[in-house]
Coordinates of C-alpha atoms and ligand atoms in Angstrom, one line a residue:
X1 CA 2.8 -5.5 12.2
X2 CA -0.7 -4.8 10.9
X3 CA -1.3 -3.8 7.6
X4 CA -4.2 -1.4 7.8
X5 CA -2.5 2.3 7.6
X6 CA 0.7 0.7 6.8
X7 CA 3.2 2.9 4.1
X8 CA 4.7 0.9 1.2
X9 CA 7.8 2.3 0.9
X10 CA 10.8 0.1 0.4
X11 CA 10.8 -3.4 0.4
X12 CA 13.0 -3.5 2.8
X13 CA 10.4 -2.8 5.2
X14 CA 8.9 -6.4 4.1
X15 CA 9.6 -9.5 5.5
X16 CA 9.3 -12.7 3.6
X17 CA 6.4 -13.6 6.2
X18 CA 4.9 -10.2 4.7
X19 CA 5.7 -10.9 1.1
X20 CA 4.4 -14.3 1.4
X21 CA 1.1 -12.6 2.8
X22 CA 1.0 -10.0 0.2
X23 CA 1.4 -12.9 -2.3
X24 CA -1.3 -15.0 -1.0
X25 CA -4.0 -12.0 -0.6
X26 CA -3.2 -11.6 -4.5
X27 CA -4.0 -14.8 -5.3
X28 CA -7.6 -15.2 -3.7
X29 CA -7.9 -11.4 -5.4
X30 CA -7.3 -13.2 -8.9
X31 CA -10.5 -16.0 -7.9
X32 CA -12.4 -14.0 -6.3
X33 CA -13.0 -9.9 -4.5
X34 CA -16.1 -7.7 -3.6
X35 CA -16.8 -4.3 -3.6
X36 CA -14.7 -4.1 -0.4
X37 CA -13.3 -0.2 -1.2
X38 CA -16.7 1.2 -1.9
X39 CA -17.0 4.7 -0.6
X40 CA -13.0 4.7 -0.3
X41 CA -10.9 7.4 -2.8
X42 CA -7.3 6.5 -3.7
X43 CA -5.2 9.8 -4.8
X44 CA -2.5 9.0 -7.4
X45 CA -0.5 12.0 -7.7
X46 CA 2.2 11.2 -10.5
X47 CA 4.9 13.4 -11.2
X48 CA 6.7 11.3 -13.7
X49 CA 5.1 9.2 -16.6
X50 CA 3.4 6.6 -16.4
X51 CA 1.5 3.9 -18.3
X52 CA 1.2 0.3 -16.2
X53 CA 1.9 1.1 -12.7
X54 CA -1.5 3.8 -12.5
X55 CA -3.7 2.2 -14.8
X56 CA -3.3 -1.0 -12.9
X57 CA -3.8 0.8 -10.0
X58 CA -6.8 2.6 -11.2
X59 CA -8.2 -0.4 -12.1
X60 CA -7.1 -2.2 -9.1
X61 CA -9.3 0.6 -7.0
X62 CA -12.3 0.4 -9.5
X63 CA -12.9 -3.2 -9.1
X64 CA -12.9 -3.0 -5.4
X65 CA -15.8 0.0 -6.0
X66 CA -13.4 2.6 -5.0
X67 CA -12.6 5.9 -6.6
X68 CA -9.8 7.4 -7.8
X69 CA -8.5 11.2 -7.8
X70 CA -5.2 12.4 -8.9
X71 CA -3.0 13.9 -11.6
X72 CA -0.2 12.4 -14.2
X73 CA 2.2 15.3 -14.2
X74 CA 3.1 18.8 -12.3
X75 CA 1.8 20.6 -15.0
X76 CA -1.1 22.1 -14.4
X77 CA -1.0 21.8 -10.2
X78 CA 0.1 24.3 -7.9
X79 CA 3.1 22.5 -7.8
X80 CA 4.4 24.8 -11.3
X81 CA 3.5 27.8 -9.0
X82 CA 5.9 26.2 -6.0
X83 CA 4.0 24.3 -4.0
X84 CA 6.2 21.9 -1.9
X85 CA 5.6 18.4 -2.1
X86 CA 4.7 18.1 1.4
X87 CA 2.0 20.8 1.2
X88 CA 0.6 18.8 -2.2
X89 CA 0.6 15.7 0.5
X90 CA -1.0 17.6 3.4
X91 CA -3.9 18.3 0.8
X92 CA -4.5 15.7 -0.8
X93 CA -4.7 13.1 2.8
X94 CA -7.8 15.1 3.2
X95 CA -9.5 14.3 0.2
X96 CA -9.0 10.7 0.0
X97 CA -7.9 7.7 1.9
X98 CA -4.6 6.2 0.8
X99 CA -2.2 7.9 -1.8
X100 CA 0.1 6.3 -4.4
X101 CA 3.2 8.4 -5.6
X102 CA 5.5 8.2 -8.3
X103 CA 7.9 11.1 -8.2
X104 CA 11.5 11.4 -9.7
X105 CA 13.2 12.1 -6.3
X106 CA 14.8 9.0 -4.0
X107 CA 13.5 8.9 -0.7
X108 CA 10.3 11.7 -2.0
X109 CA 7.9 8.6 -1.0
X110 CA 9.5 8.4 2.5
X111 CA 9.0 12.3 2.8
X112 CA 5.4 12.2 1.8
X113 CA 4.7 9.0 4.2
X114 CA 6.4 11.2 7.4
X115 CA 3.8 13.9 6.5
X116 CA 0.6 11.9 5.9
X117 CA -1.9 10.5 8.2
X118 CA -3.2 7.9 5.5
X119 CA -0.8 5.2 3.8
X120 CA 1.2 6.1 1.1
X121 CA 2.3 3.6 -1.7
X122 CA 5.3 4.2 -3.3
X123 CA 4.9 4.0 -7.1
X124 CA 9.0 4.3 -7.9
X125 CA 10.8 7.5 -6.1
X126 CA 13.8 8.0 -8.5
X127 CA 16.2 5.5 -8.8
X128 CA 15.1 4.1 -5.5
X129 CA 12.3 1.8 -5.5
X130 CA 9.4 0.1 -6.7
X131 CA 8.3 -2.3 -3.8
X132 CA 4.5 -2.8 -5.3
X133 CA 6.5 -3.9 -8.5
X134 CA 8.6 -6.3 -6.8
X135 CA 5.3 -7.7 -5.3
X136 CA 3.8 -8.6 -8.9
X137 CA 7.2 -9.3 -10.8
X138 CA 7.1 -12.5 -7.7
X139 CA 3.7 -13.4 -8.1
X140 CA 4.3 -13.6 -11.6
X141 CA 7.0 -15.9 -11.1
X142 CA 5.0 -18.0 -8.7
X143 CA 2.0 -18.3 -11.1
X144 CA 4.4 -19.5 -13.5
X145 CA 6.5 -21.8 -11.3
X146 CA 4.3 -22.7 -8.2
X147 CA 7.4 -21.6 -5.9
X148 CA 9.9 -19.2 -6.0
X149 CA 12.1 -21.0 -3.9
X150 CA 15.5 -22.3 -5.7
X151 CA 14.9 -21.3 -9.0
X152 CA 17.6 -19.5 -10.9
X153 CA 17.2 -16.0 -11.8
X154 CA 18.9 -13.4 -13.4
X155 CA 18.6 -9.7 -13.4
X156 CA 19.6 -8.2 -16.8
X157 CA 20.3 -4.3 -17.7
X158 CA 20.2 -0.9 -16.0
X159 CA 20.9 -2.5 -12.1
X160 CA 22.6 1.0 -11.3
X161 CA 19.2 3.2 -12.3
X162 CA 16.7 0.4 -12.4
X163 CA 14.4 0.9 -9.4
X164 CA 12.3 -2.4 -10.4
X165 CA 16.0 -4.4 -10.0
X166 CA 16.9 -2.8 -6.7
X167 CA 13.6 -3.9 -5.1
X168 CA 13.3 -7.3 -6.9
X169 CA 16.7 -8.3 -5.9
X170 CA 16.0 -7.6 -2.1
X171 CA 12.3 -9.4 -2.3
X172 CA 14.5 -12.3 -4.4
X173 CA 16.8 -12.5 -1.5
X174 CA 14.7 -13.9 0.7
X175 CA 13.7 -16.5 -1.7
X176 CA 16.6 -17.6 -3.7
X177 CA 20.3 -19.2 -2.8
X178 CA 21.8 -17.2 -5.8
X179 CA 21.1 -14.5 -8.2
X180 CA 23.2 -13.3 -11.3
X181 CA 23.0 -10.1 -12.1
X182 CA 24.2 -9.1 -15.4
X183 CA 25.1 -5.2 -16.4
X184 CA 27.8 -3.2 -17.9
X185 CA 30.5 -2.4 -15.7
X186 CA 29.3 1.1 -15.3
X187 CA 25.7 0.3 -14.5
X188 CA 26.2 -2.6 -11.8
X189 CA 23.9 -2.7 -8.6
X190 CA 24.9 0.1 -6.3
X191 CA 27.1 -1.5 -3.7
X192 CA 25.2 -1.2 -0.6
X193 CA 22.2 -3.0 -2.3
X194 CA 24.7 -5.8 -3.5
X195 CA 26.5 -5.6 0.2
X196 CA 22.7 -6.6 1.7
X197 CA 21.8 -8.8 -0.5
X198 CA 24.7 -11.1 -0.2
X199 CA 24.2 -11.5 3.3
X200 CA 21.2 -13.8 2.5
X201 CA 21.9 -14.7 -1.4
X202 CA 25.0 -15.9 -3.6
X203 CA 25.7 -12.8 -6.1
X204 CA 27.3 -13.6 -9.5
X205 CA 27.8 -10.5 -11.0
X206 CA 29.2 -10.4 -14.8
X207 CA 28.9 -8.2 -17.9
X208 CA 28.4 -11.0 -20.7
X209 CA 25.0 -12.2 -21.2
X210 CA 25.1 -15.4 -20.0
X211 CA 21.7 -16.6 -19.9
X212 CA 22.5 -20.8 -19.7
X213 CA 20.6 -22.3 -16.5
X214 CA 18.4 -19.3 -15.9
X215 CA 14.3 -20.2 -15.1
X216 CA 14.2 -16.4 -15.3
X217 CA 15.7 -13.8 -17.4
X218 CA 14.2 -10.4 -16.0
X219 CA 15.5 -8.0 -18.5
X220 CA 15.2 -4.4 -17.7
X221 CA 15.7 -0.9 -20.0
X222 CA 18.5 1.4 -20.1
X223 CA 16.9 4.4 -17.8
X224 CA 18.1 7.1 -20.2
X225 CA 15.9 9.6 -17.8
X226 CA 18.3 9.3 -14.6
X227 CA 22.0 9.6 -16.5
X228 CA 23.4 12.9 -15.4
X229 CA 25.5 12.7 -19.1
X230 CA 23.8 11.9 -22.6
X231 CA 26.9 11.2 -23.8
X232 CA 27.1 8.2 -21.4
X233 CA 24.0 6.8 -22.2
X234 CA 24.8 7.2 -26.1
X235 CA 27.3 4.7 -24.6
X236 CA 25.6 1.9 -23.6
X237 CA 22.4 1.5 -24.7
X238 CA 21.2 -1.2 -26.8
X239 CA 24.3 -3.1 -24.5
X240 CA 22.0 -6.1 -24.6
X241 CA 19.7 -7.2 -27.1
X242 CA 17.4 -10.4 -26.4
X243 CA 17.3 -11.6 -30.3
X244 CA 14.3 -14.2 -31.3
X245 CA 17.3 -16.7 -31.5
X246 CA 18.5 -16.0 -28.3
X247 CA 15.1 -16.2 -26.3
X248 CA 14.3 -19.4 -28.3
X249 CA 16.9 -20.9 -26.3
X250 CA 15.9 -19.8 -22.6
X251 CA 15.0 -22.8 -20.9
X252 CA 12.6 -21.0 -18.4
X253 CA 10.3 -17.5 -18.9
X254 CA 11.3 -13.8 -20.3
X255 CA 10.2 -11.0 -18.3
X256 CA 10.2 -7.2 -18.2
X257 CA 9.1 -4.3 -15.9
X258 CA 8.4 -2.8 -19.4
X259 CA 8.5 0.0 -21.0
X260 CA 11.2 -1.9 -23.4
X261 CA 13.0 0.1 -26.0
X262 CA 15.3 -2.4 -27.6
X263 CA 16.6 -4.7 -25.3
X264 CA 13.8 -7.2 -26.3
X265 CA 13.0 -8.0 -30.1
X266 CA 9.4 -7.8 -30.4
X267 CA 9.8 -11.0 -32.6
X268 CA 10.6 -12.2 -29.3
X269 CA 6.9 -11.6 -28.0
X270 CA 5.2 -15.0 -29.7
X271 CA 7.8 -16.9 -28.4
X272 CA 6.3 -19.2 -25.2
X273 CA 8.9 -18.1 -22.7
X274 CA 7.8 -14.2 -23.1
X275 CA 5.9 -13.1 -20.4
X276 CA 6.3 -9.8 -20.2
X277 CA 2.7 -8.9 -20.8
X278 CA 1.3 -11.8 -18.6
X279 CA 3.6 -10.0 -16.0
X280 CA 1.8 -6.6 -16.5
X281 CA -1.4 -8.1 -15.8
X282 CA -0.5 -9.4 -12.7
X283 CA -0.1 -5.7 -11.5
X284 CA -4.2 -5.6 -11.2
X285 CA -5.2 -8.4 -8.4
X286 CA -1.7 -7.8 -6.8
X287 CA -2.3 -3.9 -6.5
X288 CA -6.1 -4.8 -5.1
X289 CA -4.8 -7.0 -2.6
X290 CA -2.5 -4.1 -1.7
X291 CA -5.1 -1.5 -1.4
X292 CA -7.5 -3.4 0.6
X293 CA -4.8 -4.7 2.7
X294 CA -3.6 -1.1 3.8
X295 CA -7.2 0.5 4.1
X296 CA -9.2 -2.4 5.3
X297 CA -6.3 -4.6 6.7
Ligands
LIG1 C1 9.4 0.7 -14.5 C2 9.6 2.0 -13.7 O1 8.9 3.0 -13.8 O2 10.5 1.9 -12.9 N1 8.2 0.7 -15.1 C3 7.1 0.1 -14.4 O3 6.7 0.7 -13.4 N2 6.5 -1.0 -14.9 C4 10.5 0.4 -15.4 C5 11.1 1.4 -16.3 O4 10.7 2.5 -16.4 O5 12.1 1.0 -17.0

């Protein structure tokens, strides 16, 4: 499949040929890029906050000389006077050339892909998914390892709510003979995730925080945003805490989608195996490789 016009919705949609291409795109990005988006506008229509995932892609468009036109929340479009989300798409495919989304309803991305003539990029749609996420959260750990291939990895936190877990443990799959995934009982991966995934990868699924053997502890937050009861989230957050003298202790690297809240001591941030903010900046040359790749192909 080409990639110019292509929709980044799930990563189920990518195949670890794709993901491998994706990967290596990124990395020539990091060396070297031109101006190769000049004269091309990028909408990023964000209905839910944001920090990393549309800076990086702002910044991602600006390098490549591209421009950028968009909006962070609802407030203040038509969409507070009703407008339907596939109106706001059918509008803004005419004033720009690809769009990136982030919108609090699963499958929204898939909606607004169906309607629009240009690519969409899925920037997390609810609970769902975060493939361009995925895509830098592996090139991180292929910086830091030179492979991805056998390493041992484990998913920490929210795997019920956590978009960024759903899609990294499908991209892991095709990578990795095992994966533990570590959550309270009551925020374990949804089963038909954890039912595809195990046709390709070894799941060890627990609730203590086991963390001996791992080359990657990827902790996640407790999405407080997506529990239909506050009462249940009062529950179990702060489940798991990654002390100084815990981290100190991790044989491999630290990371996180961010934002964190408390699962991750900030005393843990000098330590050598954090690299949670290395891990954010990876977002810019993998998001330019992504950008180019579905305008220019
Ligand atoms: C994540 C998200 O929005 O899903 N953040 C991000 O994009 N880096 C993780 C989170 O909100 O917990």
């Amino acid at each position: 499949m080409g990639w110019k016009g292509r929709d980044i919705i799930s990563i189920r949609e990518f195949s670890r040929k794709d993901i491998d291409e994706v990967l290596k795109r990124s990395s020539k990005m990091d060396k070297k890029h031109n101006k190769s988006l000049v004269g091309k506008k990028l909408s990023a229509i964000f209905f839910e906050p944001s920090t990393r995932t549309r800076l990086s892609f702002e910044t991602a468009m600006h390098n490549l000389g591209g421009e950028v036109i968009g909006f962070n929340e609802s407030k203040g479009t038509s969409v507070e006077k009703g407008e339907s989300l596939v109106d706001t798409v059918k509008i803004v495919e005419r004033y720009s050339d690809c769009i990136v989304m982030r919108n609090p309803l699963e499958g929204s991305a898939r909606l607004a892909a169906e309607t629009s003539s240009i690519p969409v990029i899925n920037a997390g749609d609810g609970s769902n998914q975060h493939p361009t996420q995925t895509f830098l959260d592996l090139y991180c750990i292929k910086k830091n390892f030179g492979k991805i291939e056998g390493l041992k990895i484990g998913l920490v936190g929210d795997l019920k709510y956590g978009r960024t877990a759903h899609s990294l443990a499908l991209g892991l799959s095709h990578y990795v003979d095992s994966l533990r995934l570590i959550s309270p009982q009551n925020l374990s991966m949804p089963p038909h995730i954890s039912k595809e995934i195990s046709s390709r990868t070894k799941l060890d699924e627990r609730t203590d925080l086991k963390l001996e053997g791992l080359d990657v502890v990827y902790m996640t937050r407790i999405q407080k945003e997506r529990f239909p009861d506050v009462e249940e989230y009062e529950k179990t957050k702060g489940v798991y805490v990654l002390t100084k003298e815990r981290a100190a202790k991790i044989n491999g690297i630290v990371m996180h989608p961010l934002p964190r809240v408390d699962e991750i001591s900030p005393e843990v941030d000098s330590l050598k195996q954090a690299k949670y903010f290395e891990q954010a900046a990876c977002g810019i040359p993998v998001r330019m490789a992504i950008l180019e790749m579905v305008m220019k192909g």
